[in-house]
Amino acid sequence: MLVVMRQDATPEQIRGVAEAVEARGFKAHPIPGAQRTAIGITGNKGALDAPIFESLPGVLEVIPVSHAYKLVSREVKPENSIVRIGGVPIGGQDLVVVGGPCAVETHEQTLIVARALKAAGAHLLRGGAFKPRTSPYSFQGLGEEGLKILADARAETGLPVVTEAVDIEGLELVEHYADAIQIGARNMQNFSLLKRAGRAKKPVLLKRGMSATLEEFLMSAEYILAEGNYDVVLCERGVRTFSDFSRNTLDLAVVPAVKSLSHLPIMVDPSHGTGRRDKVAPLSRAAIAVGADGLLIEVHHDPNRALSDGPQSITPDMFAELMQDLRQIAPVIGRRL
Ligand code: PEP
Ligand code: MN
């Protein structure tokens, strides 16, 4: 349910409605808008409670929200949300390009890639310190040492850092060192991790599960917002299909679908979405054209020797060339880069 406040509602009236919501054991989520404030209500059983709130001072109307997800829905917040990661806005006119190695391997490797990304115009650095690997024998990441390396790379290049947390313990470390917390495809429905991310003080980059429907994807984001963290960026990274010529099938059609249903920004990861270095640039161009707010791209200075995801990692030179292409496409679709 959504309580829409009058345009001239005072801060006291807004607080009064929030208190009335909480007094009934529900949760109030004030959502300031360009014109007026709305207050999302979660935890209630249906529209039966509407009359209680309709009569409160400053209330314009109480409307039911038809989707199962509430706080992520455009019904609740019509304007696009802009999520800032280390000061970089995502979801506005500016396109945001996140680059970095799949895994932080060494200090030297991370710094070489970070410097090249910075020189090419990337906005954020991403690298995994905790890696969710299919095989327990594969490189699992450097853990806290990897987070310290990322912090060093940020100190030198100024690029804010995004990195994955695979469990609650790791999330606390990631929250401490990084500028945003990535929740990976395999954890998209790890509900206790989502709830903890919802209580974090840092933005969350939520990747789509490899078999998640659009509704499941948005419901997972809802878990995070419902706990009070409204800074969520979605990321399409490909889903499993019968098609076997690429690692995953990059579902670019989900971008406009998310845009129509939700106010949250959505990025695209063509690296995991294709699994092949030569397909990263064409799918990046397509993702931007279809309306993505940014890209997540795996870059390695020596991809054939990468400890994780080498076949889909592009080189710094390929990354720089792709940035040039994106700079030409951006103005055509009304974006900036
Ligand atoms: C990654 O970002 O390196 C990763 C493991 O991605 P995903 O969760 O999308 O598979
Ligand atoms: Mn990877």
mmCIF file of C-alpha atoms and ligand atoms in Angstrom:
data_model
loop_
_atom_site.group_PDB
_atom_site.id
_atom_site.type_symbol
_atom_site.label_atom_id
_atom_site.label_comp_id
_atom_site.label_asym_id
_atom_site.label_seq_id
_atom_site.Cartn_x
_atom_site.Cartn_y
_atom_site.Cartn_z
ATOM 1 C CA MET A 1 0.000 0.000 0.000
ATOM 2 C CA LEU A 2 1.169 3.509 -0.715
ATOM 3 C CA VAL A 3 0.189 6.640 1.192
ATOM 4 C CA VAL A 4 0.562 9.643 -1.108
ATOM 5 C CA MET A 5 1.033 12.883 0.803
ATOM 6 C CA ARG A 6 -0.341 16.224 -0.376
ATOM 7 C CA GLN A 7 2.172 18.505 -2.083
ATOM 8 C CA ASP A 8 1.984 20.942 0.840
ATOM 9 C CA ALA A 9 2.250 18.258 3.547
ATOM 10 C CA THR A 10 4.572 19.335 6.374
ATOM 11 C CA PRO A 11 7.464 17.230 7.717
ATOM 12 C CA GLU A 12 5.422 16.748 10.927
ATOM 13 C CA GLN A 13 2.472 15.360 8.954
ATOM 14 C CA ILE A 14 4.792 12.972 7.106
ATOM 15 C CA ARG A 15 6.291 11.855 10.418
ATOM 16 C CA GLY A 16 2.761 11.494 11.848
ATOM 17 C CA VAL A 17 1.765 9.063 9.091
ATOM 18 C CA ALA A 18 5.001 7.067 9.517
ATOM 19 C CA GLU A 19 4.332 6.817 13.258
ATOM 20 C CA ALA A 20 0.739 5.691 12.678
ATOM 21 C CA VAL A 21 2.020 2.995 10.301
ATOM 22 C CA GLU A 22 4.647 1.752 12.764
ATOM 23 C CA ALA A 23 2.143 1.868 15.649
ATOM 24 C CA ARG A 24 0.130 -0.801 13.827
ATOM 25 C CA GLY A 25 3.181 -3.023 13.555
ATOM 26 C CA PHE A 26 3.771 -2.283 9.853
ATOM 27 C CA LYS A 27 6.878 -0.771 8.332
ATOM 28 C CA ALA A 28 6.884 2.766 6.864
ATOM 29 C CA HIS A 29 9.203 3.634 3.965
ATOM 30 C CA PRO A 30 9.115 7.375 3.192
ATOM 31 C CA ILE A 31 9.914 7.956 -0.489
ATOM 32 C CA PRO A 32 10.566 11.634 -1.290
ATOM 33 C CA GLY A 33 9.586 12.450 -4.883
ATOM 34 C CA ALA A 34 10.018 15.443 -7.171
ATOM 35 C CA GLN A 35 6.456 16.647 -6.486
ATOM 36 C CA ARG A 36 5.450 15.050 -3.220
ATOM 37 C CA THR A 37 6.430 12.479 -0.645
ATOM 38 C CA ALA A 38 4.882 9.029 -0.608
ATOM 39 C CA ILE A 39 5.091 6.503 2.183
ATOM 40 C CA GLY A 40 5.284 2.852 1.233
ATOM 41 C CA ILE A 41 3.742 0.461 3.741
ATOM 42 C CA THR A 42 4.971 -3.107 3.996
ATOM 43 C CA GLY A 43 3.901 -5.841 6.378
ATOM 44 C CA ASN A 44 0.170 -5.121 6.157
ATOM 45 C CA LYS A 45 -2.314 -7.734 4.951
ATOM 46 C CA GLY A 46 -4.187 -5.804 2.300
ATOM 47 C CA ALA A 47 -6.115 -2.678 1.455
ATOM 48 C CA LEU A 48 -8.363 -3.053 4.538
ATOM 49 C CA ASP A 49 -6.201 -0.657 6.520
ATOM 50 C CA ALA A 50 -6.515 2.146 3.951
ATOM 51 C CA PRO A 51 -9.263 4.162 5.739
ATOM 52 C CA ILE A 52 -7.123 4.520 8.880
ATOM 53 C CA PHE A 53 -4.448 6.352 6.946
ATOM 54 C CA GLU A 54 -6.709 8.238 4.539
ATOM 55 C CA SER A 55 -8.031 10.407 7.358
ATOM 56 C CA LEU A 56 -4.634 11.485 8.708
ATOM 57 C CA PRO A 57 -3.580 15.124 8.192
ATOM 58 C CA GLY A 58 -1.581 15.797 5.019
ATOM 59 C CA VAL A 59 -2.682 12.598 3.236
ATOM 60 C CA LEU A 60 -3.879 12.935 -0.368
ATOM 61 C CA GLU A 61 -4.767 9.310 -1.073
ATOM 62 C CA VAL A 62 -3.966 5.713 -0.199
ATOM 63 C CA ILE A 63 -3.468 3.411 -3.162
ATOM 64 C CA PRO A 64 -2.966 -0.337 -3.321
ATOM 65 C CA VAL A 65 0.206 -1.540 -5.065
ATOM 66 C CA SER A 66 -0.697 -4.291 -7.482
ATOM 67 C CA HIS A 67 2.670 -6.050 -7.881
ATOM 68 C CA ALA A 68 4.103 -8.510 -5.378
ATOM 69 C CA TYR A 69 7.166 -6.266 -5.155
ATOM 70 C CA LYS A 70 6.331 -2.889 -3.695
ATOM 71 C CA LEU A 71 9.306 -0.689 -2.886
ATOM 72 C CA VAL A 72 11.179 -1.442 -6.101
ATOM 73 C CA SER A 73 8.079 -0.772 -8.184
ATOM 74 C CA ARG A 74 7.463 2.286 -10.340
ATOM 75 C CA GLU A 75 3.957 2.434 -8.915
ATOM 76 C CA VAL A 76 5.525 3.463 -5.622
ATOM 77 C CA LYS A 77 8.197 5.737 -7.110
ATOM 78 C CA PRO A 78 7.625 6.971 -10.664
ATOM 79 C CA GLU A 79 11.004 8.736 -11.084
ATOM 80 C CA ASN A 80 14.238 6.860 -11.800
ATOM 81 C CA SER A 81 16.381 6.268 -8.732
ATOM 82 C CA ILE A 82 19.940 7.470 -8.858
ATOM 83 C CA VAL A 83 22.271 5.314 -6.781
ATOM 84 C CA ARG A 84 25.692 6.723 -5.891
ATOM 85 C CA ILE A 85 28.664 4.419 -5.554
ATOM 86 C CA GLY A 86 31.550 6.348 -4.015
ATOM 87 C CA GLY A 87 30.043 9.527 -5.454
ATOM 88 C CA VAL A 88 29.478 8.093 -8.964
ATOM 89 C CA PRO A 89 25.784 8.434 -9.877
ATOM 90 C CA ILE A 90 24.136 5.441 -11.587
ATOM 91 C CA GLY A 91 20.702 5.710 -13.158
ATOM 92 C CA GLY A 92 20.839 9.284 -14.458
ATOM 93 C CA GLN A 93 21.972 10.552 -17.841
ATOM 94 C CA ASP A 94 25.573 9.460 -17.318
ATOM 95 C CA LEU A 95 26.549 5.944 -18.332
ATOM 96 C CA VAL A 96 28.732 4.137 -15.813
ATOM 97 C CA VAL A 97 31.389 1.631 -16.825
ATOM 98 C CA VAL A 98 32.725 -0.754 -14.191
ATOM 99 C CA GLY A 99 35.847 -2.696 -15.083
ATOM 100 C CA GLY A 100 38.279 -5.011 -13.415
ATOM 101 C CA PRO A 101 39.568 -8.527 -13.149
ATOM 102 C CA CYS A 102 37.214 -11.344 -12.194
ATOM 103 C CA ALA A 103 39.483 -12.042 -9.231
ATOM 104 C CA VAL A 104 42.026 -9.986 -7.357
ATOM 105 C CA GLU A 105 45.121 -12.158 -7.820
ATOM 106 C CA THR A 106 48.061 -10.008 -6.787
ATOM 107 C CA HIS A 107 48.762 -6.406 -5.848
ATOM 108 C CA GLU A 108 50.644 -5.885 -9.102
ATOM 109 C CA GLN A 109 47.931 -7.400 -11.313
ATOM 110 C CA THR A 110 45.181 -5.334 -9.704
ATOM 111 C CA LEU A 111 47.153 -2.094 -9.926
ATOM 112 C CA ILE A 112 48.128 -2.660 -13.579
ATOM 113 C CA VAL A 113 44.493 -3.203 -14.524
ATOM 114 C CA ALA A 114 43.179 -0.360 -12.329
ATOM 115 C CA ARG A 115 45.607 2.168 -13.837
ATOM 116 C CA ALA A 116 44.679 1.103 -17.376
ATOM 117 C CA LEU A 117 40.968 1.341 -16.578
ATOM 118 C CA LYS A 118 41.388 4.801 -15.115
ATOM 119 C CA ALA A 119 43.336 5.967 -18.175
ATOM 120 C CA ALA A 120 40.597 4.627 -20.475
ATOM 121 C CA GLY A 121 37.847 6.431 -18.556
ATOM 122 C CA ALA A 122 36.237 3.707 -16.429
ATOM 123 C CA HIS A 123 34.216 4.965 -13.455
ATOM 124 C CA LEU A 124 34.443 2.107 -10.971
ATOM 125 C CA LEU A 125 36.840 -0.743 -10.240
ATOM 126 C CA ARG A 126 35.526 -4.232 -9.619
ATOM 127 C CA GLY A 127 37.432 -7.328 -8.657
ATOM 128 C CA GLY A 128 36.572 -10.359 -6.559
ATOM 129 C CA ALA A 129 38.255 -11.041 -3.238
ATOM 130 C CA PHE A 130 35.706 -13.735 -2.377
ATOM 131 C CA LYS A 131 34.953 -15.883 -5.401
ATOM 132 C CA PRO A 132 31.949 -18.207 -5.714
ATOM 133 C CA ARG A 133 33.543 -20.975 -7.811
ATOM 134 C CA THR A 134 31.812 -24.017 -9.271
ATOM 135 C CA SER A 135 34.715 -26.212 -8.190
ATOM 136 C CA PRO A 136 36.065 -26.230 -4.635
ATOM 137 C CA TYR A 137 39.518 -26.790 -6.157
ATOM 138 C CA SER A 138 39.447 -23.538 -8.166
ATOM 139 C CA PHE A 139 40.999 -20.320 -6.841
ATOM 140 C CA GLN A 140 38.648 -19.027 -4.132
ATOM 141 C CA GLY A 141 39.992 -15.486 -3.870
ATOM 142 C CA LEU A 142 42.419 -13.744 -1.511
ATOM 143 C CA GLY A 143 39.773 -12.792 1.050
ATOM 144 C CA GLU A 144 40.581 -9.794 3.247
ATOM 145 C CA GLU A 145 44.010 -9.415 1.649
ATOM 146 C CA GLY A 146 42.210 -8.918 -1.690
ATOM 147 C CA LEU A 147 40.026 -6.221 -0.146
ATOM 148 C CA LYS A 148 43.145 -4.386 1.041
ATOM 149 C CA ILE A 149 44.608 -4.564 -2.465
ATOM 150 C CA LEU A 150 41.397 -3.084 -3.875
ATOM 151 C CA ALA A 151 41.563 -0.286 -1.288
ATOM 152 C CA ASP A 152 45.155 0.438 -2.398
ATOM 153 C CA ALA A 153 44.045 0.540 -6.039
ATOM 154 C CA ARG A 154 41.303 3.002 -5.092
ATOM 155 C CA ALA A 155 43.777 5.162 -3.181
ATOM 156 C CA GLU A 156 46.065 5.349 -6.204
ATOM 157 C CA THR A 157 43.518 5.744 -9.008
ATOM 158 C CA GLY A 158 40.559 7.350 -7.242
ATOM 159 C CA LEU A 159 38.239 4.665 -8.669
ATOM 160 C CA PRO A 160 35.593 3.573 -6.137
ATOM 161 C CA VAL A 161 35.510 -0.174 -5.550
ATOM 162 C CA VAL A 162 32.774 -2.788 -6.015
ATOM 163 C CA THR A 163 33.369 -6.326 -4.793
ATOM 164 C CA GLU A 164 31.375 -9.433 -4.060
ATOM 165 C CA ALA A 165 30.299 -10.826 -0.712
ATOM 166 C CA VAL A 166 29.412 -14.526 -0.755
ATOM 167 C CA ASP A 167 28.293 -14.847 2.866
ATOM 168 C CA ILE A 168 27.335 -12.730 5.856
ATOM 169 C CA GLU A 169 30.790 -12.813 7.419
ATOM 170 C CA GLY A 170 32.366 -11.648 4.175
ATOM 171 C CA LEU A 171 29.698 -8.995 3.726
ATOM 172 C CA GLU A 172 30.828 -7.300 6.905
ATOM 173 C CA LEU A 173 34.391 -7.113 5.579
ATOM 174 C CA VAL A 174 33.252 -5.937 2.142
ATOM 175 C CA GLU A 175 31.085 -3.267 3.747
ATOM 176 C CA HIS A 176 34.127 -2.028 5.640
ATOM 177 C CA TYR A 177 36.588 -1.873 2.715
ATOM 178 C CA ALA A 178 34.527 -1.350 -0.445
ATOM 179 C CA ASP A 179 32.207 1.318 -1.846
ATOM 180 C CA ALA A 180 29.537 -1.147 -2.953
ATOM 181 C CA ILE A 181 28.644 -4.745 -2.181
ATOM 182 C CA GLN A 182 28.059 -7.143 -5.059
ATOM 183 C CA ILE A 183 25.678 -10.031 -4.541
ATOM 184 C CA GLY A 184 26.335 -12.577 -7.246
ATOM 185 C CA ALA A 185 24.041 -14.668 -9.400
ATOM 186 C CA ARG A 186 24.414 -17.745 -7.203
ATOM 187 C CA ASN A 187 23.315 -15.790 -4.145
ATOM 188 C CA MET A 188 20.420 -13.861 -5.679
ATOM 189 C CA GLN A 189 18.005 -15.888 -3.576
ATOM 190 C CA ASN A 190 20.177 -16.220 -0.485
ATOM 191 C CA PHE A 191 17.561 -14.438 1.568
ATOM 192 C CA SER A 192 19.561 -14.096 4.769
ATOM 193 C CA LEU A 193 22.404 -12.496 2.787
ATOM 194 C CA LEU A 194 19.923 -10.165 1.057
ATOM 195 C CA LYS A 195 18.478 -9.119 4.418
ATOM 196 C CA ARG A 196 21.932 -8.405 5.806
ATOM 197 C CA ALA A 197 22.743 -6.381 2.673
ATOM 198 C CA GLY A 198 19.531 -4.477 3.335
ATOM 199 C CA ARG A 199 20.950 -3.384 6.673
ATOM 200 C CA ALA A 200 24.326 -2.399 5.182
ATOM 201 C CA LYS A 201 25.416 1.197 4.906
ATOM 202 C CA LYS A 202 26.775 0.722 1.374
ATOM 203 C CA PRO A 203 24.980 0.385 -1.995
ATOM 204 C CA VAL A 204 24.328 -3.108 -3.345
ATOM 205 C CA LEU A 205 24.907 -4.398 -6.877
ATOM 206 C CA LEU A 206 22.508 -7.317 -7.275
ATOM 207 C CA LYS A 207 23.131 -9.729 -10.127
ATOM 208 C CA ARG A 208 20.330 -11.734 -11.665
ATOM 209 C CA GLY A 209 20.282 -15.418 -10.797
ATOM 210 C CA MET A 210 21.026 -17.636 -13.760
ATOM 211 C CA SER A 211 17.516 -19.079 -13.767
ATOM 212 C CA ALA A 212 15.634 -16.164 -12.200
ATOM 213 C CA THR A 213 12.479 -14.766 -13.729
ATOM 214 C CA LEU A 214 12.033 -11.021 -13.849
ATOM 215 C CA GLU A 215 9.640 -11.188 -10.905
ATOM 216 C CA GLU A 216 12.080 -13.255 -8.823
ATOM 217 C CA PHE A 217 14.872 -10.778 -9.663
ATOM 218 C CA LEU A 218 12.773 -7.824 -8.507
ATOM 219 C CA MET A 219 11.589 -9.691 -5.392
ATOM 220 C CA SER A 220 15.218 -10.229 -4.407
ATOM 221 C CA ALA A 221 15.862 -6.502 -4.726
ATOM 222 C CA GLU A 222 12.713 -5.960 -2.650
ATOM 223 C CA TYR A 223 14.332 -7.922 0.217
ATOM 224 C CA ILE A 224 17.133 -5.359 0.339
ATOM 225 C CA LEU A 225 14.883 -2.294 0.158
ATOM 226 C CA ALA A 226 12.475 -3.768 2.706
ATOM 227 C CA GLU A 227 15.314 -3.754 5.254
ATOM 228 C CA GLY A 228 15.920 -0.053 4.620
ATOM 229 C CA ASN A 229 18.705 0.002 2.003
ATOM 230 C CA TYR A 230 17.282 1.786 -1.046
ATOM 231 C CA ASP A 231 20.599 1.946 -2.886
ATOM 232 C CA VAL A 232 20.324 -1.069 -5.154
ATOM 233 C CA VAL A 233 21.635 -1.410 -8.702
ATOM 234 C CA LEU A 234 20.426 -4.424 -10.682
ATOM 235 C CA CYS A 235 22.645 -6.301 -13.119
ATOM 236 C CA GLU A 236 21.663 -8.603 -15.963
ATOM 237 C CA ARG A 237 24.434 -11.217 -16.480
ATOM 238 C CA GLY A 238 22.824 -13.808 -18.697
ATOM 239 C CA VAL A 239 20.606 -16.785 -17.972
ATOM 240 C CA ARG A 240 20.800 -20.495 -18.733
ATOM 241 C CA THR A 241 18.975 -21.545 -21.876
ATOM 242 C CA PHE A 242 19.153 -24.346 -24.440
ATOM 243 C CA SER A 243 21.441 -22.171 -26.472
ATOM 244 C CA ASP A 244 24.943 -23.551 -26.078
ATOM 245 C CA PHE A 245 27.177 -21.362 -28.232
ATOM 246 C CA SER A 246 27.792 -18.963 -25.352
ATOM 247 C CA ARG A 247 28.310 -19.449 -21.608
ATOM 248 C CA ASN A 248 24.934 -17.831 -20.861
ATOM 249 C CA THR A 249 22.242 -16.129 -22.926
ATOM 250 C CA LEU A 250 22.404 -12.401 -22.269
ATOM 251 C CA ASP A 251 18.784 -11.360 -21.830
ATOM 252 C CA LEU A 252 18.939 -7.791 -23.074
ATOM 253 C CA ALA A 253 15.144 -7.644 -23.330
ATOM 254 C CA VAL A 254 15.024 -7.629 -19.552
ATOM 255 C CA VAL A 255 16.489 -4.098 -19.519
ATOM 256 C CA PRO A 256 13.458 -2.240 -20.909
ATOM 257 C CA ALA A 257 11.220 -4.621 -18.933
ATOM 258 C CA VAL A 258 12.937 -3.663 -15.674
ATOM 259 C CA LYS A 259 12.820 0.002 -16.686
ATOM 260 C CA SER A 260 9.072 -0.098 -17.106
ATOM 261 C CA LEU A 261 8.378 -1.953 -13.839
ATOM 262 C CA SER A 262 11.011 -0.505 -11.526
ATOM 263 C CA HIS A 263 12.726 2.777 -10.727
ATOM 264 C CA LEU A 264 16.029 1.034 -9.927
ATOM 265 C CA PRO A 265 19.050 1.384 -12.243
ATOM 266 C CA ILE A 266 20.090 -1.676 -14.247
ATOM 267 C CA MET A 267 23.514 -2.491 -15.619
ATOM 268 C CA VAL A 268 24.573 -5.288 -17.968
ATOM 269 C CA ASP A 269 27.507 -7.692 -17.609
ATOM 270 C CA PRO A 270 28.383 -8.934 -21.114
ATOM 271 C CA SER A 271 31.425 -10.848 -19.796
ATOM 272 C CA HIS A 272 29.483 -13.495 -17.858
ATOM 273 C CA GLY A 273 26.631 -12.978 -20.304
ATOM 274 C CA THR A 274 28.664 -14.401 -23.173
ATOM 275 C CA GLY A 275 31.741 -16.058 -21.674
ATOM 276 C CA ARG A 276 33.766 -15.087 -24.737
ATOM 277 C CA ARG A 277 36.194 -12.196 -25.085
ATOM 278 C CA ASP A 278 35.259 -11.480 -28.713
ATOM 279 C CA LYS A 279 31.574 -11.050 -27.850
ATOM 280 C CA VAL A 280 32.048 -8.536 -25.032
ATOM 281 C CA ALA A 281 32.323 -5.393 -27.171
ATOM 282 C CA PRO A 282 29.330 -6.093 -29.480
ATOM 283 C CA LEU A 283 27.061 -7.008 -26.556
ATOM 284 C CA SER A 284 28.267 -3.959 -24.616
ATOM 285 C CA ARG A 285 27.235 -1.724 -27.490
ATOM 286 C CA ALA A 286 23.872 -3.469 -27.675
ATOM 287 C CA ALA A 287 23.312 -3.197 -23.918
ATOM 288 C CA ILE A 288 23.856 0.540 -23.975
ATOM 289 C CA ALA A 289 21.580 0.897 -26.988
ATOM 290 C CA VAL A 290 18.783 -0.989 -25.246
ATOM 291 C CA GLY A 291 18.855 1.382 -22.275
ATOM 292 C CA ALA A 292 21.209 -0.083 -19.675
ATOM 293 C CA ASP A 293 22.570 2.433 -17.179
ATOM 294 C CA GLY A 294 26.038 0.984 -17.388
ATOM 295 C CA LEU A 295 28.281 -2.008 -17.949
ATOM 296 C CA LEU A 296 30.276 -4.450 -15.853
ATOM 297 C CA ILE A 297 33.258 -5.733 -17.802
ATOM 298 C CA GLU A 298 36.007 -8.173 -16.863
ATOM 299 C CA VAL A 299 39.450 -6.898 -17.821
ATOM 300 C CA HIS A 300 42.802 -8.628 -17.321
ATOM 301 C CA HIS A 301 46.249 -7.522 -18.550
ATOM 302 C CA ASP A 302 47.217 -11.157 -19.235
ATOM 303 C CA PRO A 303 43.880 -12.944 -19.659
ATOM 304 C CA ASN A 304 45.354 -16.251 -20.779
ATOM 305 C CA ARG A 305 47.004 -16.543 -17.381
ATOM 306 C CA ALA A 306 44.015 -15.288 -15.327
ATOM 307 C CA LEU A 307 43.089 -17.412 -12.303
ATOM 308 C CA SER A 308 39.397 -16.915 -13.022
ATOM 309 C CA ASP A 309 37.308 -16.216 -16.130
ATOM 310 C CA GLY A 310 40.246 -15.599 -18.470
ATOM 311 C CA PRO A 311 38.357 -16.601 -21.669
ATOM 312 C CA GLN A 312 35.829 -13.819 -21.159
ATOM 313 C CA SER A 313 38.276 -11.164 -19.921
ATOM 314 C CA ILE A 314 39.246 -8.461 -22.384
ATOM 315 C CA THR A 315 42.625 -6.727 -22.435
ATOM 316 C CA PRO A 316 43.121 -3.093 -21.399
ATOM 317 C CA ASP A 317 43.572 -2.150 -25.086
ATOM 318 C CA MET A 318 40.265 -3.791 -26.026
ATOM 319 C CA PHE A 319 38.644 -1.967 -23.115
ATOM 320 C CA ALA A 320 39.995 1.405 -24.270
ATOM 321 C CA GLU A 321 38.697 0.774 -27.786
ATOM 322 C CA LEU A 322 35.280 -0.186 -26.450
ATOM 323 C CA MET A 323 35.123 3.045 -24.425
ATOM 324 C CA GLN A 324 35.690 4.984 -27.670
ATOM 325 C CA ASP A 325 32.778 3.156 -29.314
ATOM 326 C CA LEU A 326 30.527 3.792 -26.327
ATOM 327 C CA ARG A 327 31.388 7.503 -26.384
ATOM 328 C CA GLN A 328 30.042 7.644 -29.935
ATOM 329 C CA ILE A 329 26.868 5.739 -29.117
ATOM 330 C CA ALA A 330 25.992 7.591 -25.908
ATOM 331 C CA PRO A 331 24.820 10.934 -27.383
ATOM 332 C CA VAL A 332 22.726 9.164 -30.032
ATOM 333 C CA ILE A 333 20.595 7.602 -27.291
ATOM 334 C CA GLY A 334 20.518 10.703 -25.104
ATOM 335 C CA ARG A 335 23.185 9.567 -22.624
ATOM 336 C CA ARG A 336 26.567 10.982 -21.636
ATOM 337 C CA LEU A 337 29.898 9.245 -21.307
HETATM 338 C C1 PEP B 1 31.503 -12.289 -11.034
HETATM 339 O O1 PEP B 1 30.999 -11.168 -11.081
HETATM 340 O O2 PEP B 1 32.721 -12.499 -11.185
HETATM 341 C C2 PEP B 1 30.586 -13.420 -10.866
HETATM 342 C C3 PEP B 1 30.926 -14.515 -10.200
HETATM 343 O O3 PEP B 1 29.424 -13.179 -11.494
HETATM 344 P P1 PEP B 1 28.021 -13.948 -11.455
HETATM 345 O O4 PEP B 1 27.612 -13.926 -10.016
HETATM 346 O O5 PEP B 1 27.149 -13.115 -12.337
HETATM 347 O O6 PEP B 1 28.261 -15.320 -11.983
HETATM 348 MN MN MN B 2 33.907 -13.614 -13.247
#
